Short mmCIF file of C-alpha atoms in Angstrom, two decimals:
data_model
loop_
_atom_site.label_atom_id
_atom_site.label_comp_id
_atom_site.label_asym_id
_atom_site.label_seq_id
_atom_site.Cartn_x
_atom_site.Cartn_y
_atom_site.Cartn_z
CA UNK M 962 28.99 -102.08 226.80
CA UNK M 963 27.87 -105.34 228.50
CA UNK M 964 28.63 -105.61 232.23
CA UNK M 965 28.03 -108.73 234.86
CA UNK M 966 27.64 -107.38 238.68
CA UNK M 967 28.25 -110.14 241.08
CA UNK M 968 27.37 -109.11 243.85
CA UNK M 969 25.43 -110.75 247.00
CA UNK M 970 24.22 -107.58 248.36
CA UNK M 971 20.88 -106.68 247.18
CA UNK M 972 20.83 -103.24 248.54
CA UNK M 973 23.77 -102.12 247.34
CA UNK M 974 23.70 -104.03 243.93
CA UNK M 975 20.14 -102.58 243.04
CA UNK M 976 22.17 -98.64 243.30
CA UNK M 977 25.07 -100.06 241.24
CA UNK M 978 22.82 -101.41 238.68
CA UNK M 979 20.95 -97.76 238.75
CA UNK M 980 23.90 -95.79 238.25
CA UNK M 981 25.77 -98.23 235.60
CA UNK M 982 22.48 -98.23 233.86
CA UNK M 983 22.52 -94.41 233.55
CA UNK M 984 25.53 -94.71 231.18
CA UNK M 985 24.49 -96.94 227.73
CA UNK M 986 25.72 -99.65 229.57
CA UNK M 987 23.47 -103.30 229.60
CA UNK M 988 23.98 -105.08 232.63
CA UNK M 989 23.23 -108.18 233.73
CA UNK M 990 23.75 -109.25 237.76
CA UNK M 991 23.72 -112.74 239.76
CA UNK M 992 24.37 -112.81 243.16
CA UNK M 993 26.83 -115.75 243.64
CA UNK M 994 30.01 -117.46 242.48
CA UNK M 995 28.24 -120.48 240.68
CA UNK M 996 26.16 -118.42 238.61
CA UNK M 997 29.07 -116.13 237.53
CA UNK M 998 31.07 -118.56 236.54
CA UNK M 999 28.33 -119.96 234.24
CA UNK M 1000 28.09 -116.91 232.79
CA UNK M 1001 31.27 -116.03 232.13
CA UNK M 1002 32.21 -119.04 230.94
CA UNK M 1003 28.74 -119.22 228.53
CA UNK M 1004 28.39 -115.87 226.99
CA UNK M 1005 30.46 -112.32 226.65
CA UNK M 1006 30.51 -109.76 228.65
CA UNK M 1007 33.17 -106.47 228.09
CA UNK M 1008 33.47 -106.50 231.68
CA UNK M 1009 33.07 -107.96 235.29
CA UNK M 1010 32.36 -105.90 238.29
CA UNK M 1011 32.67 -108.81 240.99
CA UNK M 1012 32.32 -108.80 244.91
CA UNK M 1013 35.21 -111.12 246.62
CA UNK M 1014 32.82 -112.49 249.84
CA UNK M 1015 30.35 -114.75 247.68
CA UNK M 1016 28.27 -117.51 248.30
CA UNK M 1017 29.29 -120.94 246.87
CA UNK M 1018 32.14 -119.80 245.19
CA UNK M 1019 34.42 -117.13 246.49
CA UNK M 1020 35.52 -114.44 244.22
CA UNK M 1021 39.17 -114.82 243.91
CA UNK M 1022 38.59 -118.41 243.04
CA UNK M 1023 36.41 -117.38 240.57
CA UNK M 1024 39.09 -115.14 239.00
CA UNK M 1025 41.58 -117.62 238.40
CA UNK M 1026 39.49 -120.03 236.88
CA UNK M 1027 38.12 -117.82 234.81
CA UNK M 1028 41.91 -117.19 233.65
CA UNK M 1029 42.89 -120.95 233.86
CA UNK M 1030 40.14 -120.93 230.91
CA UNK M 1031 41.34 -118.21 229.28
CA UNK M 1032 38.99 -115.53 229.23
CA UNK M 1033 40.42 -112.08 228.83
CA UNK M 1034 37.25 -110.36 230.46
CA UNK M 1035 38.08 -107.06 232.50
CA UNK M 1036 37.28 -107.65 236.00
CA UNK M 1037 36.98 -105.24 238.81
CA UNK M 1038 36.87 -106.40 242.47
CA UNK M 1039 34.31 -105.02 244.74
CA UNK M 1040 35.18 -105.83 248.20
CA UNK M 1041 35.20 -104.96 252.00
CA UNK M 1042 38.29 -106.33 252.79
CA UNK M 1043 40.95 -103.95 253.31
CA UNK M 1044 44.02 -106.12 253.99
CA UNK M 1045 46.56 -105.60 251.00
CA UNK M 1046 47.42 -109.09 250.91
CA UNK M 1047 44.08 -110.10 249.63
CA UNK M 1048 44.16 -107.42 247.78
CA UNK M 1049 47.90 -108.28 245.91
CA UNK M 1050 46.46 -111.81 245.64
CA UNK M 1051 43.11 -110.73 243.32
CA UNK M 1052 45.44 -108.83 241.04
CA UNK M 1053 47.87 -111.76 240.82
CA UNK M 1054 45.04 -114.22 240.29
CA UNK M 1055 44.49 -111.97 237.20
CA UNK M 1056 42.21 -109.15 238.36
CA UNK M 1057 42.31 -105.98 236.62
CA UNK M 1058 41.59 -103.23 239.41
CA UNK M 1059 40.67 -103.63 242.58
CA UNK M 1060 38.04 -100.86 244.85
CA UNK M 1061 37.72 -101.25 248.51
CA UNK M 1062 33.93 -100.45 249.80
CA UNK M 1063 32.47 -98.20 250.57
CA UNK M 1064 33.28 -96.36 247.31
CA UNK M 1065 31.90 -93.66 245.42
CA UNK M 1066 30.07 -94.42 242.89
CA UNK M 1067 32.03 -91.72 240.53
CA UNK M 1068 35.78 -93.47 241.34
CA UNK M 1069 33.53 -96.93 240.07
CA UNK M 1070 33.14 -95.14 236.86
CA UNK M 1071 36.80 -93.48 236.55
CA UNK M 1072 37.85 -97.20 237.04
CA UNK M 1073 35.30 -98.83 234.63
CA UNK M 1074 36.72 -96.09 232.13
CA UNK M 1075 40.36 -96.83 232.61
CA UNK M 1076 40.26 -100.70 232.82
CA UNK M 1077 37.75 -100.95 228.92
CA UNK M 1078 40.40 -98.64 227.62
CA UNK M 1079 43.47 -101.16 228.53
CA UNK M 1080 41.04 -103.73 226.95
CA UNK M 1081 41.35 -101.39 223.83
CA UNK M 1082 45.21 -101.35 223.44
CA UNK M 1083 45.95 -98.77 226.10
CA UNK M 1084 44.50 -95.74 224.70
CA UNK M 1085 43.85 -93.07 226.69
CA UNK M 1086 41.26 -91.77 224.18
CA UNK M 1087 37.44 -92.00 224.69
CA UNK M 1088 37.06 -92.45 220.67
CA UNK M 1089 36.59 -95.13 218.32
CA UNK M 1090 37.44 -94.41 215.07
CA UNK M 1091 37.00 -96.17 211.52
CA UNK M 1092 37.08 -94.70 208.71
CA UNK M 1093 34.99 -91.50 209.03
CA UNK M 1094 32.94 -92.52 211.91
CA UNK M 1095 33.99 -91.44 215.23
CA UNK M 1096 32.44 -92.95 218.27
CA UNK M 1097 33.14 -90.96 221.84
CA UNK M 1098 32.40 -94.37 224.24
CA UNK M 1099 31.60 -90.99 226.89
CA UNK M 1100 29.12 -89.24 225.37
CA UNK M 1101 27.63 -91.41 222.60
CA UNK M 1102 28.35 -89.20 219.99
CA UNK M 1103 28.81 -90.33 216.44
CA UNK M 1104 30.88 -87.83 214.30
CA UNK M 1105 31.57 -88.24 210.19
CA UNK M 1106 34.01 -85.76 208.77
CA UNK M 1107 32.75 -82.61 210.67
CA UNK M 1108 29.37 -83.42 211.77
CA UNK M 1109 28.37 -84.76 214.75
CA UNK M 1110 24.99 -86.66 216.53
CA UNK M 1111 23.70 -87.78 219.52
CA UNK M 1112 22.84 -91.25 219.12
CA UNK M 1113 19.88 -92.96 220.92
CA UNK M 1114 21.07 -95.95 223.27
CA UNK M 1115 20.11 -99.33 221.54
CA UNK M 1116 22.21 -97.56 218.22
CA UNK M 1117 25.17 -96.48 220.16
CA UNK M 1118 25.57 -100.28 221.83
CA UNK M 1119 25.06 -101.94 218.19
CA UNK M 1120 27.67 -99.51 216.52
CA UNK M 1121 29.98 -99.21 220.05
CA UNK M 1122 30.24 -103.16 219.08
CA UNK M 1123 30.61 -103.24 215.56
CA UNK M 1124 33.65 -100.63 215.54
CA UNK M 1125 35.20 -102.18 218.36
CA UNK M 1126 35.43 -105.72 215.69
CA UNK M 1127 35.88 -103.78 212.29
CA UNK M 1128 35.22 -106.79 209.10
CA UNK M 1129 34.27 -109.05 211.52
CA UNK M 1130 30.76 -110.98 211.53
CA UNK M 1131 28.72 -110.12 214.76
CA UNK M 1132 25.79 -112.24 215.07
CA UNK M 1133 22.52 -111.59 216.10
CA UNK M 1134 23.08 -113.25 219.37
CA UNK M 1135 25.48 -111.13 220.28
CA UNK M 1136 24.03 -107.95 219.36
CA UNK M 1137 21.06 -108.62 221.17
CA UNK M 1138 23.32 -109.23 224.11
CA UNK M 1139 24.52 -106.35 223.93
CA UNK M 1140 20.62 -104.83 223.94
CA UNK M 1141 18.81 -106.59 226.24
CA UNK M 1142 21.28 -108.78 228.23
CA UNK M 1143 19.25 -111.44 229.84
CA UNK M 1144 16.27 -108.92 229.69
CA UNK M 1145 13.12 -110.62 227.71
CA UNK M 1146 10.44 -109.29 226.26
CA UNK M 1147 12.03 -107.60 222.83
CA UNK M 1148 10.48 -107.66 219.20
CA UNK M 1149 11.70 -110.46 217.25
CA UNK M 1150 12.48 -107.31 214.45
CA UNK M 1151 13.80 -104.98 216.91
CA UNK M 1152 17.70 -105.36 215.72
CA UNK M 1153 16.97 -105.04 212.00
CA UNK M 1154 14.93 -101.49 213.55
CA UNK M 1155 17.80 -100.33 215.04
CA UNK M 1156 20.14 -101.27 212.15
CA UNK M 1157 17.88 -100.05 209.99
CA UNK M 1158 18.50 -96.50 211.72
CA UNK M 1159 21.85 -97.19 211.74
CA UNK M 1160 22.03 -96.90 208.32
CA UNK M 1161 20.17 -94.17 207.49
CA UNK M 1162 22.81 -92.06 209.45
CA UNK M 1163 25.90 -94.26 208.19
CA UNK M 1164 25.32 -95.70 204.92
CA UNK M 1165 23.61 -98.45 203.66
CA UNK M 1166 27.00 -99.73 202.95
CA UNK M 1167 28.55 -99.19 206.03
CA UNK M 1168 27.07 -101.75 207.56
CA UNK M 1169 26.46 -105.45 206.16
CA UNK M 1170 23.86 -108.23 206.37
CA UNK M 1171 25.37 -111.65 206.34
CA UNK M 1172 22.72 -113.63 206.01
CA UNK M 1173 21.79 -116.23 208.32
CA UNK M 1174 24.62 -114.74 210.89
CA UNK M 1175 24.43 -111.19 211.52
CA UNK M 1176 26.11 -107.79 210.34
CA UNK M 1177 29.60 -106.56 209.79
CA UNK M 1178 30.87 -102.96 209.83
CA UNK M 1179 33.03 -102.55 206.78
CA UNK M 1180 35.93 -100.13 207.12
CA UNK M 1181 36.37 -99.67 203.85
CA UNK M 1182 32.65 -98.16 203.06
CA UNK M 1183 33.31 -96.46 206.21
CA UNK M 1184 35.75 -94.68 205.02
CA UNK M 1185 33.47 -93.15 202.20
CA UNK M 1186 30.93 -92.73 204.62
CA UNK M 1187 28.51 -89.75 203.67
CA UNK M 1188 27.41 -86.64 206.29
CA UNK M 1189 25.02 -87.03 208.68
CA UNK M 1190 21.77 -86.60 207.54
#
């Protein structure tokens, strides 16, 4: 999953970036209201974490034009302010939950869970299923039939976003999004690695090159997917 952090303190973002990057999470963080709503406007993300008190542009301002355009992007306010009428007012702007600091950092995850899973339809389950492949979002898993694997991280974030968008074209842009974020410094080969993996454990089928875009998961080889290996 690909998360923005907006938020302007340093201290505290650097331990919310530690413990979101313990999960296979990429994140990417600015640390004001101008620079979140250039990136939310110019790339994806599968959710916002997002501080209300922000320079340049305040964070509830920043939530309804990010609706007025409408993007759909989950977004979770961070913020000190305790009064329930600024709190009413983020989730009528179109917020999605709202945590008042100081929180701990395990209620930030419980919400992170709930809030992707309304994204997903409103299932309560941590799985992604298609075909034979079964993905637990928790635990990284990848079952066929019976069997089950761990997967490494950079496979689990490829395949976590191809089953979310079954027969649809991802590119390589936003695979590689979904890698590295805004993070430089990866081999110019390093996706066709990782799909490469992919599908030795999947099928060759499984998963498809269109050429000059990017890959698409098809459901129906992945429902005649083989064991894992």
């Amino acid at each position: 999953m690909r998360i923005l952090l907006v938020e302007d303190d340093h201290l505290l973002a650097n331990t919310m970036l530690d413990m979101l990057r313990e999960e296979p999470n990429t994140v990417d963080w600015v640390d004001d209201g101008r620079q979140a709503l250039h990136a939310l406007a110019e790339e994806h993300f599968d959710l916002a974490i997002l501080d209300l008190t922000l320079p340049r542009v305040d964070g509830l301002d920043i939530v309804r034009q990010v609706r007025q355009q409408g993007n759909d992007t989950p977004i979770i306010i961070l913020t000190a302010r305790a009064d329930l009428e600024e709190k009413l007012q983020g989730l009528d702007a179109g917020a999605d939950d709202y945590l008042t600091k100081p929180f701990a950092m395990a209620e930030l995850k419980a919400r992170i869970r709930a809030v992707t899973r309304r994204g997903q339809g409103g299932s309560r389950s941590a799985e992604l299923a298609v075909g034979r492949l079964t993905l637990n979002t928790d635990t990284g898993h990848l079952s066929i039939g019976g069997d089950t694997l761990a997967l490494p991280r950079s496979e689990f974030l490829i395949l976590h976003y191809l089953m979310r968008h079954p027969d649809q074209v991802a590119t390589r842009r936003r695979l590689e999004e979904q890698l590295y974020g805004w993070d430089q410094g990866a081999e110019s080969n390093a996706l066709e690695v990782h799909v490469h993996h992919l599908r030795r454990r999947i099928g060759k089928a499984t998963i498809r090159t269109v050429r000059g875009v990017g890959y698409l998961l098809d459901s129906q080889a992945a429902a005649e997917a083989p064991p894992c290996p």
